[in-house]
CSV table of C-alpha atoms (C1' of nucleotides) in Angstrom, one decimal:
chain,number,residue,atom,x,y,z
Y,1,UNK,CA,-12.5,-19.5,11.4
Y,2,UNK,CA,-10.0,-21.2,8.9
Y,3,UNK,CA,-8.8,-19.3,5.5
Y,4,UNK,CA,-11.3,-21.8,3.5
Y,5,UNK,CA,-14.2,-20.5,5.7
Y,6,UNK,CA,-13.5,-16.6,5.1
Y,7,UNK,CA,-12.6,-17.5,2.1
Y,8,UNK,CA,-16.4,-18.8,1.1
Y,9,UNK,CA,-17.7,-16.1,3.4
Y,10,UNK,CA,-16.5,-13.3,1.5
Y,11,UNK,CA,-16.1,-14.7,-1.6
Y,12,UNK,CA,-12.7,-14.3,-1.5
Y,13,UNK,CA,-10.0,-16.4,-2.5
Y,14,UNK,CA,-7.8,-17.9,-0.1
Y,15,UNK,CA,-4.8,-16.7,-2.1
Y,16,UNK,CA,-6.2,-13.2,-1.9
Y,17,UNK,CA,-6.8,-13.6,1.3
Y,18,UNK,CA,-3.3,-14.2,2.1
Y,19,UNK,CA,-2.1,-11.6,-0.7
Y,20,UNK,CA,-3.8,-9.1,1.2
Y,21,UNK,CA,-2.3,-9.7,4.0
Y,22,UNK,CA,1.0,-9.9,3.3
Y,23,UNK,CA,0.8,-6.9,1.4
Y,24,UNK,CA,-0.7,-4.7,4.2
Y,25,UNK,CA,-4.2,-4.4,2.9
Y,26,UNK,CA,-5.2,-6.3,6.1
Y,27,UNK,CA,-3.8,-6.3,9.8
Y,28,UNK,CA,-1.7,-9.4,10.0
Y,29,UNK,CA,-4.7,-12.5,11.4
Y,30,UNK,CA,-4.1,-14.3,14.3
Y,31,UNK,CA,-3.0,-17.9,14.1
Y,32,UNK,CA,-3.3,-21.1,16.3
Y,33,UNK,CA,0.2,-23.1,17.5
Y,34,UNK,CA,0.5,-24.2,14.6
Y,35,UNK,CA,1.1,-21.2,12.5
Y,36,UNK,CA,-2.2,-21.6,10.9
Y,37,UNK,CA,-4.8,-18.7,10.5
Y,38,UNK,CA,-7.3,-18.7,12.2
Y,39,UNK,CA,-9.4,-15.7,11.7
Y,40,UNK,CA,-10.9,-13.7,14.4
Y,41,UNK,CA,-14.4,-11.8,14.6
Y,42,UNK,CA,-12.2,-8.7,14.1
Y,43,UNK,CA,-9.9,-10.2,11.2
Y,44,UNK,CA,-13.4,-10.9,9.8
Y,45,UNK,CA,-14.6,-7.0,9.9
Y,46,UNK,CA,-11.7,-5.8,8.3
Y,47,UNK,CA,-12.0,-8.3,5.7
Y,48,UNK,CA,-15.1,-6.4,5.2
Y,49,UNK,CA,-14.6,-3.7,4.8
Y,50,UNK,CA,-11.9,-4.2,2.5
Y,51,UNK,CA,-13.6,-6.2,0.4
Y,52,UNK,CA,-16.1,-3.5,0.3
Y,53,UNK,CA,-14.0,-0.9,-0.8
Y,54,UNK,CA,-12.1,-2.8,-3.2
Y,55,UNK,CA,-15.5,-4.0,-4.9
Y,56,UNK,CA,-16.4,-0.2,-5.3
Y,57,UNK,CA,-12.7,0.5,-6.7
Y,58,UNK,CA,-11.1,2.3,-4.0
Y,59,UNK,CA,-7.2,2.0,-4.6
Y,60,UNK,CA,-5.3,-0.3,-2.7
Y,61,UNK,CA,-2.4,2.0,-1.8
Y,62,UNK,CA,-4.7,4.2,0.2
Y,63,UNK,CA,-6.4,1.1,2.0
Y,64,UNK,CA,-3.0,-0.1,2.6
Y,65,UNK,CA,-2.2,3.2,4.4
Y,66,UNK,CA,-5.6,3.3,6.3
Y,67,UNK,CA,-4.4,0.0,7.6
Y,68,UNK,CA,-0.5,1.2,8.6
Y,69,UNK,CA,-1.7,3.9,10.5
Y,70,UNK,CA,-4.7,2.2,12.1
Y,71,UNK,CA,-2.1,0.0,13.4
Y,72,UNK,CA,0.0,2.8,14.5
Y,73,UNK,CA,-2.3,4.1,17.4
Y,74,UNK,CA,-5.0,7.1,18.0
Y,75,UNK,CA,-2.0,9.2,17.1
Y,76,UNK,CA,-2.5,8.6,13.4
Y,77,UNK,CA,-6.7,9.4,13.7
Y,78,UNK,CA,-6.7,12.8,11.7
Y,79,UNK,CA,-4.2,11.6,8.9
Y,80,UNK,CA,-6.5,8.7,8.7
Y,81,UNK,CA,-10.0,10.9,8.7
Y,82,UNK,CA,-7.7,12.8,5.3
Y,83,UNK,CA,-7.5,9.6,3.3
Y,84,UNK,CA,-10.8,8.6,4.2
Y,85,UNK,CA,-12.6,11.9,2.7
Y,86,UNK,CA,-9.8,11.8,0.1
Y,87,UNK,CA,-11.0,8.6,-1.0
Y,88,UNK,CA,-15.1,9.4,-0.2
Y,89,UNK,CA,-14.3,12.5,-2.9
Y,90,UNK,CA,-12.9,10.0,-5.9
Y,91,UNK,CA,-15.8,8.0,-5.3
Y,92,UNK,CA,-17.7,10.5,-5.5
Y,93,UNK,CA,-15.8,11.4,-8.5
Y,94,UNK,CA,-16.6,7.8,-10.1
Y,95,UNK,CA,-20.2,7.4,-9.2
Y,96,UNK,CA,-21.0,10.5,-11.5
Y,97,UNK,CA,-18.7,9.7,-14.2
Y,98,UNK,CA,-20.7,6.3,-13.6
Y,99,UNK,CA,-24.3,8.1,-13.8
Y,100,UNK,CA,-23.1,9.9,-17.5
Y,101,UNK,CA,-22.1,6.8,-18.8
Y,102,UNK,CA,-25.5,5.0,-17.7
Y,103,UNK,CA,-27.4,8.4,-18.7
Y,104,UNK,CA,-25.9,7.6,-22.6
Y,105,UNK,CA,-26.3,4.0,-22.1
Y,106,UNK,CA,-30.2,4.7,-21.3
Y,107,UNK,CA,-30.4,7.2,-24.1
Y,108,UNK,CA,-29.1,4.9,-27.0
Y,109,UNK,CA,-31.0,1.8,-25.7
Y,110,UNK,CA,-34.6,4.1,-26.0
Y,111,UNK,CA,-33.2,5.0,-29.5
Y,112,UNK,CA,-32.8,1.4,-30.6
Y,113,UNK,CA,-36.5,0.7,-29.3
Y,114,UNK,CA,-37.7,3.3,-30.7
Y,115,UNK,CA,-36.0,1.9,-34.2
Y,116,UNK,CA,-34.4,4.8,-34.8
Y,117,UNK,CA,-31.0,4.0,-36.0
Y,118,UNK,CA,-28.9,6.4,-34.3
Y,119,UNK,CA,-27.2,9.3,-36.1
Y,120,UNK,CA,-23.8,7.4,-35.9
Y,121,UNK,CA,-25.1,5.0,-38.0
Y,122,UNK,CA,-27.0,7.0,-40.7
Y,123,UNK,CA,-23.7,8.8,-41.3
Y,124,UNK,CA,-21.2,5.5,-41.4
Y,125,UNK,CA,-20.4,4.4,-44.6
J,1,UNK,CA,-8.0,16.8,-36.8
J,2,UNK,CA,-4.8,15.6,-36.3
J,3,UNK,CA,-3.8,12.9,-33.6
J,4,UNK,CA,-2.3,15.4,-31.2
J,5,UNK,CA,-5.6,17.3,-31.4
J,6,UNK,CA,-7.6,14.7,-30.8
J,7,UNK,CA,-5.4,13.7,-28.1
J,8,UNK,CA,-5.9,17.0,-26.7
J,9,UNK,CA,-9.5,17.4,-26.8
J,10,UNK,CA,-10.0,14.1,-25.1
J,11,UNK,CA,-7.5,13.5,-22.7
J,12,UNK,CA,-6.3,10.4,-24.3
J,13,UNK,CA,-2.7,10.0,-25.4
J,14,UNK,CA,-1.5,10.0,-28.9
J,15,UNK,CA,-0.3,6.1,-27.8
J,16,UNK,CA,-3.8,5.5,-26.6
J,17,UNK,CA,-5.8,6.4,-29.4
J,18,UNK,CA,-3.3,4.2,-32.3
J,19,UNK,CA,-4.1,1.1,-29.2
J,20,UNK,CA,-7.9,1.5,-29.6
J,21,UNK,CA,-7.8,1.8,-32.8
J,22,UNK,CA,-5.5,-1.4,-33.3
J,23,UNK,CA,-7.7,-3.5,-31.0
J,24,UNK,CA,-10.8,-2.3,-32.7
J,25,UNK,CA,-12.1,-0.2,-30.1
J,26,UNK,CA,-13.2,2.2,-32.5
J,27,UNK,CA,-13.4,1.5,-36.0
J,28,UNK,CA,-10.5,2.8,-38.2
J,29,UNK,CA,-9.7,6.1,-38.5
J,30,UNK,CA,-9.6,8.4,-41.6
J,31,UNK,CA,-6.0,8.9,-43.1
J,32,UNK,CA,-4.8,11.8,-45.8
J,33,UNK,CA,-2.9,10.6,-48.8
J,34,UNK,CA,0.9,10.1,-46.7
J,35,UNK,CA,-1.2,7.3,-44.6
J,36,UNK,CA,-1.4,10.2,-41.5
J,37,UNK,CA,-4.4,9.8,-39.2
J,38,UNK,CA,-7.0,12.9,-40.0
J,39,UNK,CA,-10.0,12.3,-37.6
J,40,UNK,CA,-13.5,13.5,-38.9
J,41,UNK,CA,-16.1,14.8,-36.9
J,42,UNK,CA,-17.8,10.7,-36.8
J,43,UNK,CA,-14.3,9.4,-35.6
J,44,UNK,CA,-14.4,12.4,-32.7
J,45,UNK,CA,-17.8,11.2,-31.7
J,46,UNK,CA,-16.7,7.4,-31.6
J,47,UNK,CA,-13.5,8.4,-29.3
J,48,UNK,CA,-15.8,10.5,-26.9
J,49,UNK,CA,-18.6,8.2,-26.8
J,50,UNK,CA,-15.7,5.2,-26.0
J,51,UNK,CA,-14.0,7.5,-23.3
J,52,UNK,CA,-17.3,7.7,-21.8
J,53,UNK,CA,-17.4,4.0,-21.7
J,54,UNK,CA,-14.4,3.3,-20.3
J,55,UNK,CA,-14.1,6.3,-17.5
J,56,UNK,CA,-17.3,4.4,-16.2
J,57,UNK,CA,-15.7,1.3,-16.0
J,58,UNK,CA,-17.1,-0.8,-18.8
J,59,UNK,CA,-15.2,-3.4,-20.5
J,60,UNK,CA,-13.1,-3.2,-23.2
J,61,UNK,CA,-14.0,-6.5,-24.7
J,62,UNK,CA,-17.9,-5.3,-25.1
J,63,UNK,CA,-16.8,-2.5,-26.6
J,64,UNK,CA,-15.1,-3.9,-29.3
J,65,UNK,CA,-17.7,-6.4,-30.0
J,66,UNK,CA,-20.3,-3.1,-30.2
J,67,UNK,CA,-18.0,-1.4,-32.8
J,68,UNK,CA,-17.5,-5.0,-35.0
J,69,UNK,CA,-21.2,-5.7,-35.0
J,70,UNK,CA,-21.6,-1.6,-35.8
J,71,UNK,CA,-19.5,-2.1,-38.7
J,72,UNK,CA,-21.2,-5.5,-39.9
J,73,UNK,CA,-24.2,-3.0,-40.1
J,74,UNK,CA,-28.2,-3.0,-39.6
J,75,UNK,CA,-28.6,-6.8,-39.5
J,76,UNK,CA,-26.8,-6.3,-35.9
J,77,UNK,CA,-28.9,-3.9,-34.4
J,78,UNK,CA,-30.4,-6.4,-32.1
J,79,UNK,CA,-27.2,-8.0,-31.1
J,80,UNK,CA,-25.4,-4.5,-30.3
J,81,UNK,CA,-29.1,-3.4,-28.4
J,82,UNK,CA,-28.5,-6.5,-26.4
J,83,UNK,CA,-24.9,-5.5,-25.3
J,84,UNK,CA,-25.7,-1.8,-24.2
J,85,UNK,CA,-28.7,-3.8,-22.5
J,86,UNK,CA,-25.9,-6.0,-20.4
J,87,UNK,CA,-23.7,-3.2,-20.2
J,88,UNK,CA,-25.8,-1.0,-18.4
J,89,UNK,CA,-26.9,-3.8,-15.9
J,90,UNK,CA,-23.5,-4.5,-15.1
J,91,UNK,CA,-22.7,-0.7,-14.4
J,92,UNK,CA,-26.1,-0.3,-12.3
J,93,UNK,CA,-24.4,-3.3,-9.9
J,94,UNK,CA,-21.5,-1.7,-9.9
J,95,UNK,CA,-22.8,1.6,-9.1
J,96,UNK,CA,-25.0,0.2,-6.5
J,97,UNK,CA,-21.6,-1.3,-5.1
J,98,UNK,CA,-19.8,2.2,-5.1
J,99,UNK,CA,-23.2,3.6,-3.2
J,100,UNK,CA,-23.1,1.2,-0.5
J,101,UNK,CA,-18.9,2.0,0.0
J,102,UNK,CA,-20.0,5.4,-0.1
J,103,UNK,CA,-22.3,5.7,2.5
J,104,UNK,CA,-19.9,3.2,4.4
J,105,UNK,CA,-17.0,5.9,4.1
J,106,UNK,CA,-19.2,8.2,5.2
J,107,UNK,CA,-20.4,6.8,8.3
J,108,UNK,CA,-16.6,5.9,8.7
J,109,UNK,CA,-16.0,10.1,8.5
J,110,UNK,CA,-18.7,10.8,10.9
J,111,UNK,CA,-17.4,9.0,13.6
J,112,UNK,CA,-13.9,10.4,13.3
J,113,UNK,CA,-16.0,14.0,13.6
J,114,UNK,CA,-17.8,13.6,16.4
J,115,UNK,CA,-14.2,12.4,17.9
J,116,UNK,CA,-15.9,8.8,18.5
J,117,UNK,CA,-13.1,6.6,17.7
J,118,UNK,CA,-14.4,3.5,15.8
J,119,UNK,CA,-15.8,-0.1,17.3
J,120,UNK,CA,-12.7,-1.8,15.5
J,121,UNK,CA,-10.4,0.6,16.6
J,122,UNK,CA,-11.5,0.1,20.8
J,123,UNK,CA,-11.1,-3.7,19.9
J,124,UNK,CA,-7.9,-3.5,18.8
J,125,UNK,CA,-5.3,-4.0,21.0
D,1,DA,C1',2.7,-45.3,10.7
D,2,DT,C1',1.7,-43.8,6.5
D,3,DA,C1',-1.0,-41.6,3.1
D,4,DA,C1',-4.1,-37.7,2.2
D,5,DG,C1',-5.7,-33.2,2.5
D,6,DG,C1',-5.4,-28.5,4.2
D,7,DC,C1',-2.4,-25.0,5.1
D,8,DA,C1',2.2,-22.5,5.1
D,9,DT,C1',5.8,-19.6,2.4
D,10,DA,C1',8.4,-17.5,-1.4
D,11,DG,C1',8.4,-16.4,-5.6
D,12,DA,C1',7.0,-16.9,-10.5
D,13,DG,C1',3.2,-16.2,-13.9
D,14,DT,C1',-1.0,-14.0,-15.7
D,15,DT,C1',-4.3,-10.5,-17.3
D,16,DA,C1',-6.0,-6.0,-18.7
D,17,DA,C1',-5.0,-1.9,-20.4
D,18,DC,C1',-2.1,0.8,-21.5
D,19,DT,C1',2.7,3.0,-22.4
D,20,DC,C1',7.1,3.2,-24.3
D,21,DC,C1',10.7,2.3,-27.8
D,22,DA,C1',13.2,1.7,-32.2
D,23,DA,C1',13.4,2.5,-36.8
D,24,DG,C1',11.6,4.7,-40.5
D,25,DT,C1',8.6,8.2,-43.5
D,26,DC,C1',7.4,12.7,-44.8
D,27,DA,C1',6.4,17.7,-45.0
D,28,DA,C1',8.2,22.1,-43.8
D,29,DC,C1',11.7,25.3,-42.6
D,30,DT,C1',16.9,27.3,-42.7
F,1,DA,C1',20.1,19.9,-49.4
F,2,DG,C1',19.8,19.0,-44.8
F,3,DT,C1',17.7,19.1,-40.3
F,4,DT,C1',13.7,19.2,-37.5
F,5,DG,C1',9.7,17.5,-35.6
F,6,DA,C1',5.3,15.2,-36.0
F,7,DC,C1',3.8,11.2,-37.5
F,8,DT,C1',3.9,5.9,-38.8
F,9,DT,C1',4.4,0.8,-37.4
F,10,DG,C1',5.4,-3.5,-34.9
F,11,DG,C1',6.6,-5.1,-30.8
F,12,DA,C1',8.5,-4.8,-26.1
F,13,DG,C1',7.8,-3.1,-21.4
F,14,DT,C1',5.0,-1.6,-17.4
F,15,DT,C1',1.6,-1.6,-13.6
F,16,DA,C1',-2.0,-3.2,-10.6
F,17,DA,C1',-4.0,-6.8,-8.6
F,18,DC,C1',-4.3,-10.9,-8.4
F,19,DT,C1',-3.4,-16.2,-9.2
F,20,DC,C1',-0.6,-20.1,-9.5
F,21,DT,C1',3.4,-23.2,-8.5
F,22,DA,C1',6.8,-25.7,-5.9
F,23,DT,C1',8.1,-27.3,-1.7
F,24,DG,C1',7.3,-28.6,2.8
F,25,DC,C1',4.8,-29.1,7.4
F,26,DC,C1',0.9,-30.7,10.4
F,27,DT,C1',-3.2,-33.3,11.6
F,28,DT,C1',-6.4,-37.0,10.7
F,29,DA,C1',-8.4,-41.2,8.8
F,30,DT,C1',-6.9,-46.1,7.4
DNA sequence: ATAAGGCATAGAGTTAACTCCAAGTCAACT
DNA sequence: AGTTGACTTGGAGTTAACTCTATGCCTTAT
């Protein structure tokens, strides 16, 4: 697959595409003679999952070291197991800072169907 | 309440409450007579019902359109109804995002428990 | 064979959301 | 009276994560 392909597949720019990979965020994706990418069914995975992650805000640095030590053998399994709890516990983290926020959200919409003007209001000058 | 308080209570530095106040992230704050900020119980409730705002993730620029339209008063209720309406869509997509990478990492965690090394990491060379 | 279009790289620029800095005011101790 | 320390402002600096630009190389249609 060429970088325009991926790059409508997953919605992806091909500049980000190519950002991510020079940064680390992605194993480096194969290319043809020509130097040109030409992304593999596996290339395509870890887009992915990237992509997954970083939609649900998981930090790049960690992904970034998911990826080194993917790269780096079986070795490396356990550390990578750490980061991947590590960042399973911030998300975890974020989905219920996520829920209070909707909680309040849903609260202060009823109010203004309800036509009460919320107490914020009364009180403002 | 002074600024430090404030800061204090909310986990917000001193720096960070003068910027939302400057943008217009909450609406101005009460001062004593040598111009120093002295936060009443209404400003407290603005700054905690902000942080709760922003620690889920929703934007600034809303935000400060909901606190303008606040101040214009009760000929906006409709208009600031409408952006909490938005608001909480957007945070229900993005939550729904965060639950998919979740149960993603988890899967992820589970195969590095039961010691079965992942598909993409047997492909790899 | 040449012009166009897609891709390459390195590096500069952008955006959001802070965060820090310099210079100055003011109340309260010593 | 002078020093300290918290506060003020306007504006510059920072960071993360892209996004764009300049320049140049291939391949393909004319």
């Amino acid at each position: 697959m060429t970088i325009t392909e991926v790059s409508k597949k997953f919605g992806l720019s091909p500049d980000t595409l190519r950002y991510y990979e020079r940064i680390g965020l992605i194993p480096r994706v194969h290319r043809n003679e020509s130097g040109i990418r030409d992304y593999t069914e596996e290339d395509c995975r870890w887009i992915e999952f990237i992509k997954c992650m970083r939609d649900a805000g998981v930090q790049i640095e960690a992904l970034i070291e998911y990826v080194a030590l993917f790269q780096q053998g079986d070795a490396t399994v356990e550390a990578r197991k750490q980061i991947l709890i590590e960042q399973r516990e911030q998300l975890i983290a974020r989905i219920e800072e996520m829920q209070k926020a909707l909680e309040r959200l849903n609260y202060k919409i009823e109010q203004y169907e309800t036509k009460v003007v919320p107490a914020q209001n009364k009180l403002k000058r």
